Coordinates of C-alpha atoms in Angstrom, one line a residue:
M923 CA -20.1 -48.1 15.9
G924 CA -22.2 -45.0 15.3
F925 CA -20.2 -41.7 14.5
D926 CA -21.2 -38.0 15.1
L927 CA -19.8 -37.1 11.8
V928 CA -18.2 -38.9 8.7
V929 CA -16.4 -37.3 6.0
R930 CA -16.7 -39.5 2.8
N931 CA -15.0 -40.0 -0.3
G932 CA -12.2 -37.5 0.1
M933 CA -8.5 -37.5 -0.9
I934 CA -6.8 -37.7 2.4
V935 CA -3.7 -35.5 2.7
D936 CA -3.0 -36.4 6.3
G937 CA -0.4 -33.8 7.4
S938 CA 2.5 -36.3 7.7
G939 CA 3.9 -35.5 4.1
L940 CA 3.2 -39.1 3.1
P941 CA 1.3 -39.6 -0.2
R942 CA -2.5 -38.8 -0.4
Y943 CA -4.9 -41.6 -0.4
R944 CA -8.7 -42.0 -0.9
G945 CA -10.8 -42.7 2.2
D946 CA -13.3 -41.8 4.8
V947 CA -12.8 -40.0 8.3
G948 CA -15.1 -40.9 11.1
V949 CA -15.5 -38.5 14.1
K950 CA -16.8 -39.4 17.6
D951 CA -16.7 -37.2 20.6
G952 CA -14.5 -34.4 19.0
K953 CA -11.9 -36.8 18.0
I954 CA -10.8 -38.7 15.0
A955 CA -12.2 -42.3 15.7
E956 CA -11.5 -44.2 12.4
I957 CA -10.0 -43.7 8.9
G958 CA -10.6 -45.9 6.1
R959 CA -13.4 -47.1 4.0
L960 CA -16.5 -46.7 6.4
N961 CA -19.2 -48.2 4.5
G962 CA -22.4 -49.2 6.1
V963 CA -21.9 -47.3 9.3
S964 CA -24.3 -44.8 10.7
A965 CA -23.6 -41.1 11.3
K966 CA -25.6 -38.2 12.6
E967 CA -23.9 -36.0 9.9
T968 CA -22.3 -36.7 6.7
L969 CA -20.1 -34.6 4.6
D970 CA -19.4 -35.5 0.8
A971 CA -15.7 -34.8 0.1
E972 CA -15.8 -36.3 -3.5
G973 CA -13.2 -34.4 -5.7
R974 CA -11.7 -32.6 -2.6
V975 CA -8.7 -32.9 -0.3
V976 CA -9.4 -33.7 3.4
A977 CA -6.6 -32.4 5.4
P978 CA -5.9 -31.4 9.1
G979 CA -6.8 -27.8 10.1
F980 CA -4.3 -25.3 9.7
V981 CA -2.4 -23.9 12.6
D982 CA -1.3 -20.3 12.8
G983 CA 1.3 -19.5 15.4
H984 CA 1.3 -15.7 15.2
T985 CA -1.9 -13.9 15.8
H986 CA -3.2 -10.9 17.8
M987 CA -7.0 -12.0 18.4
D988 CA -6.7 -11.0 22.0
A989 CA -9.2 -8.3 21.7
Q990 CA -11.0 -9.7 18.7
I991 CA -12.0 -12.9 20.5
F992 CA -14.6 -10.9 22.6
W993 CA -16.6 -9.8 19.7
D994 CA -15.8 -12.3 16.9
P995 CA -15.5 -15.8 18.3
I996 CA -14.9 -17.7 14.9
G997 CA -11.6 -15.8 14.3
T998 CA -12.2 -14.2 11.1
S999 CA -10.4 -13.7 8.5
S1000 CA -8.2 -16.8 9.6
C1001 CA -11.0 -19.2 9.8
F1002 CA -11.9 -18.3 6.2
Q1003 CA -8.6 -19.7 5.3
G1004 CA -8.8 -23.0 6.9
V1005 CA -7.2 -22.1 10.2
T1006 CA -8.5 -24.1 13.2
S1007 CA -6.0 -23.1 15.9
V1008 CA -4.1 -20.0 16.6
V1009 CA -1.6 -18.6 19.1
M1010 CA -2.4 -15.2 20.2
G1011 CA -0.7 -12.7 22.5
N1012 CA 2.4 -12.3 20.3
C1013 CA 5.0 -9.4 20.4
G1014 CA 4.4 -8.8 24.2
F1015 CA 0.8 -7.4 23.6
T1016 CA -1.9 -9.0 25.8
L1017 CA -4.8 -7.8 27.9
A1018 CA -3.6 -9.5 31.1
P1019 CA -2.5 -8.9 33.8
C1020 CA -4.3 -5.7 33.9
R1021 CA -6.8 -4.1 36.5
A1022 CA -10.0 -2.9 35.1
D1023 CA -9.3 0.7 36.1
E1024 CA -5.9 0.8 34.3
A1025 CA -7.0 -0.9 31.0
D1026 CA -5.8 2.3 29.3
L1027 CA -2.3 1.3 29.9
V1028 CA -2.8 -1.8 27.9
M1029 CA -4.9 -0.2 25.1
R1030 CA -2.0 2.3 24.8
N1031 CA 0.3 -0.5 24.0
L1032 CA -2.1 -2.0 21.5
E1033 CA -3.8 0.9 19.9
R1034 CA -1.0 2.2 17.5
A1035 CA 1.5 -0.7 17.5
E1036 CA -1.0 -3.1 16.5
D1037 CA -3.7 -0.9 15.0
I1038 CA -6.5 -2.0 17.2
S1039 CA -9.1 0.6 17.8
R1040 CA -9.4 2.0 21.4
D1041 CA -12.9 2.9 20.9
A1042 CA -13.6 -0.9 19.6
M1043 CA -11.8 -2.3 22.6
K1044 CA -13.7 -0.1 25.0
A1045 CA -17.0 -0.9 23.5
G1046 CA -16.2 -4.7 22.8
I1047 CA -14.6 -5.8 25.9
K1048 CA -16.2 -6.5 29.3
W1049 CA -13.2 -6.5 31.8
R1050 CA -13.5 -9.3 34.3
W1051 CA -10.0 -10.0 35.3
E1052 CA -6.9 -8.7 36.8
T1053 CA -4.5 -11.6 36.7
F1054 CA -3.5 -13.7 33.7
P1055 CA -5.0 -17.0 35.3
Q1056 CA -8.3 -14.9 35.7
F1057 CA -7.9 -13.8 31.9
L1058 CA -7.6 -17.4 30.9
D1059 CA -10.8 -18.4 32.9
V1060 CA -12.7 -15.5 31.2
L1061 CA -11.4 -17.0 27.7
D1062 CA -12.5 -20.5 28.7
S1063 CA -16.0 -19.2 29.3
L1064 CA -16.4 -17.3 25.9
P1065 CA -18.1 -18.9 23.0
K1066 CA -15.3 -20.0 20.5
G1067 CA -15.4 -21.1 17.0
I1068 CA -11.8 -22.0 16.6
N1069 CA -9.2 -22.9 19.2
Y1070 CA -7.1 -20.3 20.9
A1071 CA -3.8 -20.5 22.8
G1072 CA -2.1 -17.4 24.3
Y1073 CA 1.1 -16.1 25.3
V1074 CA 1.5 -13.6 28.5
G1075 CA 2.8 -10.3 27.1
H1076 CA 5.8 -8.3 28.4
C1077 CA 4.0 -5.1 27.8
A1078 CA 1.0 -6.1 30.1
I1079 CA 3.1 -7.5 32.8
R1080 CA 5.4 -4.4 32.9
T1081 CA 2.6 -1.8 33.1
H1082 CA 0.7 -3.9 35.6
V1083 CA 3.6 -3.8 37.8
M1084 CA 5.1 -0.3 37.0
G1085 CA 2.2 1.8 36.0
Q1086 CA 3.2 4.9 33.9
R1087 CA 6.7 4.2 34.9
A1088 CA 6.7 1.3 32.5
F1089 CA 6.9 3.8 29.6
T1090 CA 9.9 5.8 30.9
D1091 CA 11.8 3.9 33.5
E1092 CA 14.2 1.0 34.0
A1093 CA 12.8 -1.6 36.4
T1094 CA 14.0 -1.7 40.0
D1095 CA 14.7 -5.1 41.8
D1096 CA 11.4 -5.0 43.3
D1097 CA 9.5 -4.3 40.1
L1098 CA 11.6 -7.4 38.5
E1099 CA 10.6 -9.6 41.5
A1100 CA 6.9 -8.7 40.9
M1101 CA 7.2 -9.3 37.0
I1102 CA 9.0 -12.6 37.7
H1103 CA 5.9 -13.6 39.7
H1104 CA 3.2 -12.7 37.3
T1105 CA 5.1 -14.5 34.5
Q1106 CA 5.4 -17.9 36.6
E1107 CA 1.8 -17.4 37.6
A1108 CA 0.6 -17.1 34.0
I1109 CA 2.9 -20.0 32.9
A1110 CA 1.3 -22.4 35.7
A1111 CA -2.2 -21.4 34.6
G1112 CA -1.6 -22.5 31.1
A1113 CA -0.1 -19.5 29.0
H1114 CA 1.4 -20.8 26.0
G1115 CA 4.6 -19.1 27.0
F1116 CA 6.1 -15.4 27.2
S1117 CA 6.2 -12.9 24.5
T1118 CA 7.9 -9.4 24.1
T1119 CA 8.9 -6.7 21.5
R1120 CA 12.0 -5.0 21.0
S1121 CA 10.9 -3.5 17.5
V1122 CA 11.5 0.0 16.9
A1123 CA 8.3 0.0 15.0
H1124 CA 6.1 -0.7 18.1
Q1125 CA 5.1 2.8 19.5
T1126 CA 2.2 4.0 21.5
S1127 CA -0.4 6.5 20.1
D1128 CA 1.8 9.4 21.5
D1129 CA 4.9 8.2 19.7
K1130 CA 6.7 6.7 22.5
P1131 CA 8.2 3.2 22.8
V1132 CA 5.8 0.4 24.0
A1133 CA 6.4 -0.4 27.6
S1134 CA 8.6 -3.6 26.8
R1135 CA 11.1 -1.7 24.8
L1136 CA 12.1 0.2 28.0
A1137 CA 13.2 -3.2 29.3
T1138 CA 17.0 -3.9 29.7
W1139 CA 18.3 -7.1 28.3
H1140 CA 18.7 -8.3 32.0
E1141 CA 15.1 -7.8 32.6
F1142 CA 14.0 -9.8 29.5
E1143 CA 16.6 -12.5 30.2
S1144 CA 15.5 -12.8 33.9
L1145 CA 11.9 -13.2 33.0
V1146 CA 12.6 -15.9 30.4
K1147 CA 15.0 -17.9 32.8
S1148 CA 12.1 -17.7 35.3
M1149 CA 9.4 -19.4 33.3
G1150 CA 10.0 -22.9 34.0
G1151 CA 7.8 -23.9 31.1
G1152 CA 6.4 -22.6 27.9
M1153 CA 7.8 -20.8 24.7
V1154 CA 9.3 -17.4 24.1
E1155 CA 8.3 -15.2 21.2
V1156 CA 10.4 -12.2 20.3
A1157 CA 9.4 -9.5 18.0
G1158 CA 12.0 -7.1 16.5
E1159 CA 15.2 -7.6 14.6
P1160 CA 18.0 -5.0 14.2
R1161 CA 17.0 -2.6 11.3
G1162 CA 19.4 -1.6 8.5
A1163 CA 22.2 -3.4 7.3
D1164 CA 24.5 -3.5 10.3
G1165 CA 25.4 -7.3 10.2
H1166 CA 27.5 -7.0 13.5
K1167 CA 24.5 -5.6 15.3
A1168 CA 22.2 -8.4 14.1
R1169 CA 24.7 -11.3 14.8
A1170 CA 25.0 -10.0 18.3
Y1171 CA 21.4 -9.8 18.7
Y1172 CA 20.7 -13.3 17.7
E1173 CA 23.6 -14.7 19.4
G1174 CA 22.2 -13.3 22.6
L1175 CA 18.9 -15.2 21.9
S1176 CA 20.8 -18.4 21.2
K1177 CA 22.7 -18.2 24.6
L1178 CA 19.4 -17.5 26.2
A1179 CA 17.7 -20.5 24.6
I1180 CA 20.6 -22.7 25.6
E1181 CA 20.6 -21.6 29.1
S1182 CA 17.0 -21.3 29.8
G1183 CA 15.8 -24.4 28.1
R1184 CA 12.9 -22.4 26.6
P1185 CA 12.3 -22.5 22.9
I1186 CA 12.5 -19.1 21.3
T1187 CA 10.9 -18.1 18.1
F1188 CA 10.7 -14.9 16.0
G1189 CA 9.9 -13.7 12.6
L1190 CA 12.6 -13.7 9.7
F1191 CA 12.1 -12.1 6.5
S1192 CA 14.2 -11.1 3.6
R1193 CA 14.6 -7.2 3.0
R1194 CA 15.2 -5.4 -0.3
N1195 CA 17.8 -3.2 1.4
N1196 CA 19.8 -6.1 3.0
P1197 CA 19.3 -9.3 0.7
G1198 CA 20.4 -12.7 2.1
A1199 CA 21.2 -11.3 5.6
W1200 CA 18.8 -13.9 7.1
R1201 CA 21.0 -16.8 6.2
T1202 CA 23.5 -15.7 8.9
T1203 CA 20.5 -15.9 11.3
F1204 CA 19.8 -19.4 10.2
D1205 CA 23.3 -20.5 10.7
I1206 CA 22.9 -19.3 14.5
I1207 CA 19.6 -21.0 14.7
E1208 CA 21.2 -24.4 13.5
R1209 CA 24.1 -24.1 15.9
T1210 CA 21.6 -23.4 18.7
N1211 CA 19.7 -26.4 18.0
R1212 CA 22.9 -28.6 17.8
E1213 CA 24.0 -27.2 21.2
G1214 CA 20.8 -28.2 23.1
G1215 CA 18.8 -25.0 22.7
R1216 CA 15.7 -24.6 20.6
M1217 CA 15.1 -21.8 18.2
F1218 CA 13.1 -21.6 14.9
A1219 CA 12.0 -18.9 12.6
Q1220 CA 8.6 -18.0 11.8
V1221 CA 8.3 -17.0 7.9
H1222 CA 5.7 -15.8 5.4
S1223 CA 4.4 -17.2 2.2
R1224 CA 4.6 -14.0 0.2
S1225 CA 5.8 -10.4 0.7
L1226 CA 4.5 -8.6 3.7
N1227 CA 2.4 -6.0 2.2
V1228 CA 0.7 -2.9 3.6
L1229 CA -2.5 -2.3 1.8
L1230 CA -3.1 1.4 0.7
S1231 CA -6.5 2.8 -0.5
F1232 CA -8.9 5.7 -0.3
E1233 CA -11.1 3.5 2.1
T1234 CA -8.2 2.8 4.6
Q1235 CA -4.9 4.9 4.3
L1236 CA -2.7 6.5 1.7
P1237 CA 1.0 7.4 2.0
F1238 CA 0.2 11.1 2.1
D1239 CA -2.9 11.2 4.3
K1240 CA -1.3 13.5 7.1
W1241 CA -0.2 15.8 4.2
E1242 CA -1.7 19.3 3.4
M1243 CA -5.3 19.0 2.0
W1244 CA -5.1 15.3 2.0
R1245 CA -5.7 15.2 5.6
D1246 CA -8.9 17.3 5.1
M1247 CA -10.1 14.5 2.7
R1248 CA -9.0 11.8 5.0
N1249 CA -12.0 11.7 7.3
L1250 CA -14.8 12.4 4.9
P1251 CA -17.2 9.7 3.9
L1252 CA -16.2 7.8 0.8
S1253 CA -18.8 9.6 -1.4
E1254 CA -17.5 12.9 -0.4
K1255 CA -14.0 11.7 -1.1
K1256 CA -15.2 10.9 -4.7
Q1257 CA -16.5 14.2 -5.2
W1258 CA -13.3 15.9 -4.3
L1259 CA -11.5 13.6 -6.8
L1260 CA -14.1 14.5 -9.3
D1261 CA -13.5 18.2 -8.8
P1262 CA -11.0 19.5 -11.4
E1263 CA -9.4 22.3 -9.1
K1264 CA -9.2 20.0 -6.0
R1265 CA -7.8 17.1 -7.9
K1266 CA -5.1 19.3 -9.4
K1267 CA -4.1 20.4 -6.1
L1268 CA -4.2 17.0 -4.4
V1269 CA -2.0 15.7 -7.3
E1270 CA 0.5 18.5 -7.0
I1271 CA 0.8 18.0 -3.1
A1272 CA 1.2 14.1 -3.4
S1273 CA 3.7 14.6 -6.0
R1274 CA 6.1 16.7 -3.9
P1275 CA 9.5 15.1 -2.6
Y1276 CA 9.0 13.4 0.7
D1277 CA 10.8 15.1 3.5
G1278 CA 9.4 13.3 6.7
P1279 CA 11.0 10.8 8.9
A1280 CA 13.0 7.8 7.5
H1281 CA 11.3 5.3 9.6
V1282 CA 7.8 5.5 11.1
A1283 CA 5.4 3.1 12.9
G1284 CA 2.6 2.3 10.4
A1285 CA 2.4 3.2 6.7
E1286 CA 0.5 6.4 6.6
A1287 CA 3.7 8.5 6.2
R1288 CA 6.0 6.2 4.3
P1289 CA 7.3 7.8 1.2
P1290 CA 5.4 7.1 -1.9
Q1291 CA 8.0 5.1 -3.8
W1292 CA 6.0 4.4 -6.8
D1293 CA 8.4 1.9 -8.3
Y1294 CA 7.7 -0.3 -5.0
I1295 CA 3.9 0.3 -4.8
Y1296 CA 1.8 -2.2 -6.8
A1297 CA -1.8 -2.1 -8.1
L1298 CA -3.7 -4.8 -6.5
T1299 CA -6.3 -5.6 -9.3
D1300 CA -6.6 -9.3 -8.5
M1301 CA -5.1 -11.8 -6.1
K1302 CA -3.1 -13.9 -8.5
G1303 CA -0.4 -11.3 -9.8
P1304 CA 2.3 -10.6 -10.6
H1305 CA 1.4 -7.1 -10.0
K1306 CA 2.7 -4.2 -12.0
S1307 CA 4.1 -1.2 -10.0
M1308 CA 2.2 2.1 -10.3
A1309 CA 5.3 3.8 -11.7
E1310 CA 5.5 1.0 -14.5
L1311 CA 1.6 1.5 -15.3
A1312 CA 2.2 5.3 -15.1
R1313 CA 4.8 5.0 -17.8
M1314 CA 2.7 2.8 -20.0
K1315 CA -0.1 5.5 -19.8
N1316 CA 2.3 8.6 -20.0
T1317 CA 0.8 10.0 -16.8
H1318 CA 1.9 10.6 -13.3
P1319 CA 1.4 7.7 -10.7
V1320 CA -0.8 10.0 -8.6
E1321 CA -3.0 10.8 -11.5
L1322 CA -3.1 7.1 -12.3
M1323 CA -4.1 6.1 -8.8
I1324 CA -7.1 8.6 -8.8
D1325 CA -8.2 7.3 -12.2
M1326 CA -7.9 3.7 -11.2
A1327 CA -9.8 4.4 -7.9
L1328 CA -12.6 6.2 -9.5
E1329 CA -13.1 3.4 -12.1
R1330 CA -13.8 1.1 -9.2
D1331 CA -15.8 3.4 -7.1
L1332 CA -12.7 4.0 -4.8
K1333 CA -12.6 0.3 -3.9
F1334 CA -9.1 0.1 -5.2
F1335 CA -6.0 -1.4 -3.4
M1336 CA -2.4 -0.9 -3.9
I1337 CA 0.2 -3.0 -2.1
Q1338 CA 3.4 -1.7 -0.6
P1339 CA 5.7 -4.6 0.4
V1340 CA 7.9 -4.0 3.5
A1341 CA 9.6 -7.3 3.5
N1342 CA 10.1 -10.4 1.5
E1343 CA 10.0 -8.3 -1.6
D1344 CA 12.3 -10.9 -3.4
Q1345 CA 10.0 -14.0 -4.0
A1346 CA 13.1 -16.2 -4.6
E1347 CA 14.3 -15.4 -1.2
A1348 CA 10.8 -16.1 0.2
L1349 CA 10.6 -19.3 -1.3
E1350 CA 14.2 -20.4 0.2
L1351 CA 13.0 -19.1 3.7
M1352 CA 10.0 -21.3 3.4
K1353 CA 12.0 -24.3 2.4
H1354 CA 14.5 -24.0 5.3
P1355 CA 13.9 -26.9 7.9
R1356 CA 14.2 -24.5 10.9
S1357 CA 11.4 -22.3 9.7
V1358 CA 7.5 -22.6 10.1
V1359 CA 5.3 -20.9 7.5
T1360 CA 2.9 -18.8 9.7
F1361 CA 2.8 -15.2 11.0
S1362 CA -0.5 -13.8 9.8
D1363 CA -0.7 -11.0 12.4
S1364 CA -4.6 -11.6 12.3
G1365 CA -6.4 -9.5 14.7
A1366 CA -3.9 -6.6 14.4
H1367 CA -3.1 -4.2 11.8
V1368 CA -6.7 -4.5 11.1
S1369 CA -6.8 -1.7 8.5
Q1370 CA -3.2 -1.8 7.3
I1371 CA -2.5 -5.4 6.1
M1372 CA -4.4 -8.6 5.4
D1373 CA -2.0 -11.6 5.7
S1374 CA -4.8 -14.1 7.1
S1375 CA -4.7 -15.6 3.7
L1376 CA -0.8 -16.6 3.9
Q1377 CA -2.0 -20.4 4.1
T1378 CA -4.2 -20.5 1.0
H1379 CA -1.6 -18.4 -0.8
L1380 CA 0.9 -21.2 -0.2
L1381 CA -1.7 -23.8 -1.7
S1382 CA -2.9 -21.7 -4.6
H1383 CA 0.5 -19.9 -5.7
W1384 CA 3.4 -22.1 -4.5
V1385 CA 1.6 -25.5 -5.0
R1386 CA -0.8 -25.0 -7.9
E1387 CA 0.7 -22.2 -9.9
K1388 CA 4.5 -22.5 -9.3
Q1389 CA 4.7 -26.3 -8.4
A1390 CA 7.4 -25.3 -5.9
F1391 CA 6.0 -27.7 -3.3
T1392 CA 3.7 -30.7 -3.5
L1393 CA 0.3 -30.7 -2.1
E1394 CA 1.5 -33.1 0.7
E1395 CA 4.5 -30.8 1.4
A1396 CA 2.5 -27.7 1.7
V1397 CA -0.2 -29.4 4.1
K1398 CA 2.5 -30.7 6.1
M1399 CA 3.9 -27.2 6.6
L1400 CA 0.6 -25.8 7.6
T1401 CA -0.3 -28.5 9.8
C1402 CA 2.0 -31.0 11.4
D1403 CA 5.0 -28.8 11.2
S1404 CA 3.3 -25.8 12.8
A1405 CA 1.6 -27.9 15.5
T1406 CA 4.7 -29.7 16.4
Q1407 CA 6.8 -26.6 16.8
F1408 CA 4.1 -24.8 18.8
G1409 CA 3.4 -27.7 21.0
F1410 CA -0.2 -28.8 19.9
H1411 CA 0.8 -32.6 19.8
D1412 CA -3.1 -33.7 19.5
R1413 CA -3.5 -31.7 16.4
G1414 CA -1.9 -31.2 12.9
L1415 CA -2.3 -34.9 11.9
L1416 CA -5.3 -36.9 10.6
R1417 CA -4.7 -39.9 13.0
E1418 CA -7.0 -42.0 15.1
G1419 CA -7.4 -40.5 18.7
L1420 CA -6.3 -37.0 17.9
A1421 CA -8.5 -33.9 17.8
A1422 CA -11.0 -33.8 14.9
D1423 CA -9.7 -30.6 13.3
I1424 CA -10.2 -30.8 9.6
V1425 CA -10.5 -28.9 6.5
V1426 CA -12.0 -30.0 3.2
F1427 CA -11.0 -28.0 0.2
D1428 CA -10.7 -28.0 -3.6
P1429 CA -7.1 -27.9 -4.5
D1430 CA -8.0 -26.7 -8.2
T1431 CA -9.8 -23.6 -7.0
I1432 CA -8.5 -22.8 -3.5
N1433 CA -7.6 -19.0 -3.6
A1434 CA -8.1 -15.9 -1.4
R1435 CA -10.6 -13.5 -2.7
M1436 CA -9.7 -9.8 -2.9
P1437 CA -9.8 -8.1 0.4
E1438 CA -12.6 -5.8 1.3
V1439 CA -13.0 -2.9 3.9
V1440 CA -15.9 -3.5 6.4
T1441 CA -17.1 -1.7 9.7
D1442 CA -18.2 -4.5 11.6
L1443 CA -16.0 -3.9 14.6
P1444 CA -17.5 -2.4 17.9
A1445 CA -18.1 1.3 17.8
G1446 CA -18.3 0.9 14.0
A1447 CA -14.5 0.8 13.6
K1448 CA -13.3 -0.4 10.2
R1449 CA -11.0 -3.3 9.2
L1450 CA -10.0 -5.4 6.4
K1451 CA -11.7 -8.7 5.7
Q1452 CA -10.9 -11.5 3.2
K1453 CA -12.6 -14.8 2.4
C1454 CA -11.6 -17.7 0.2
D1455 CA -12.8 -19.7 -2.8
G1456 CA -12.6 -23.5 -2.6
M1457 CA -12.9 -24.2 1.0
A1458 CA -15.8 -26.6 1.5
A1459 CA -15.9 -27.2 5.2
T1460 CA -14.0 -26.4 8.2
I1461 CA -14.4 -28.8 11.0
V1462 CA -13.3 -27.9 14.7
N1463 CA -13.2 -30.5 17.3
G1464 CA -15.5 -32.7 15.5
Q1465 CA -18.2 -30.1 14.6
V1466 CA -18.7 -28.3 11.3
L1467 CA -18.0 -24.5 11.9
L1468 CA -18.1 -23.4 8.3
R1469 CA -19.8 -24.9 5.3
D1470 CA -18.6 -23.3 2.0
N1471 CA -17.1 -20.7 4.3
E1472 CA -20.5 -19.7 5.7
P1473 CA -21.0 -20.1 9.6
T1474 CA -23.1 -22.9 10.6
G1475 CA -23.9 -21.5 14.1
N1476 CA -21.7 -24.2 15.8
L1477 CA -19.0 -22.8 18.2
P1478 CA -16.9 -25.9 19.0
G1479 CA -13.5 -24.1 19.7
K1480 CA -11.5 -24.4 22.9
L1481 CA -8.9 -22.6 24.8
L1482 CA -5.7 -24.5 24.7
R1483 CA -3.9 -24.1 27.8
K1484 CA -0.2 -25.3 27.8
R1485 CA 0.3 -28.0 30.3
R1486 CA 3.8 -28.4 32.0

């Protein structure tokens, strides 16, 4: 038979966890047609994978590309890291259901909580829907480089039904009945499931809770029990060290998973101020699964880092004098820092004790605890704290920050971990059988974080550098394990008859590059972007999307509707 594409001479790591083997992969009509030694067969296109790994495309179950898909069909920066399928609409934040003349209500939920520019959304999205089924139809019609699935979000449902009252009031019986209708309608149309947030960090641009945070537990429980299909994703867990509060929260989710029959998933991380607390949650997850419910945790392959820089944000951007510099072009910022008097005053202000709120959404007002802010001079690490580097140079961390930034023409990043600070605990979280390594948040926090590279970090750091996992184990975690948990049963393995989502990479050189700040969003809004070394090809539904991480012009992605 003739093939559309043959990937030749690669070392196949098929996603199952079984040992690698040398072989070819033949693709026909978007599916894997044959695996073996395909000598003497014809193909319209051939990729030589000599010396490289051939693996299934990676699956990312936690993204926020709902707005981004309208102006960036290939899904950067996830696609650069080998991701071929994503789930968007997490944390209750979706663009539907919503009437065009009420789009501002949805944007109010997204603008600050997910750091998605309102100007970019207004310029980049042409509103052509009201209901979630209509939204899915629009997504189906858009050009796509990778595959997208999406939850229906609680915030959107609530604002669609209640309008401005969604941000202030408890739902009435009539409100709840209408919300149940929209939830069931979305699930029937192919929504991946239902998502919500109860996180205190999720606020509107005017410092109010996003809509779903006003929901009672009864409202949340009623919507989940009404679904009849799909998954449930929940953002937010109890803050602080109150173990009783955390246990009660997860026990409530456990009870709901068992009674509703819906799989429930959420992020789980270690915290510096409460080490090991996540182990109790895993005990609850294990018991839930034994008792007939289904729950699993989404974990990360490294610390969750806020990126700080003069190009994006710093801890004291809203402080006196700093806020005047904040909105200046980069060249003018540089001139301020080169001015001895201005610099002296800036250092003095930034060195004052912090007297703001203990917890805020976003990083712009977090206390500058220099012992826990690290210089990102390369991706490999380990990274030294700014306090340690300052002690070595007998200077103040603010002075050092300015010096290091000026040396790099202000293109200097620092990282501020907000979770998974202890990498031994991060490794333990990844190794737990009830966890999935995902949670990039791609498409959100676009000027604050860059976690789209969590997949390649697993391969470069934990496999190659630390040898904590074999290559086969790590690929399975990123492919079959994720695809299975999120219900993509035709992806995540290299098997004949399955979708031909394939990545070809060099295991000796794969590594995320340093992030950069770009202004390629609609309306000129800025974001962080990150590419990857060692990624030779990314294939989606049998077509080459990227060669050496450069777009080919093919847009073979699909909308993945959940079928009941």
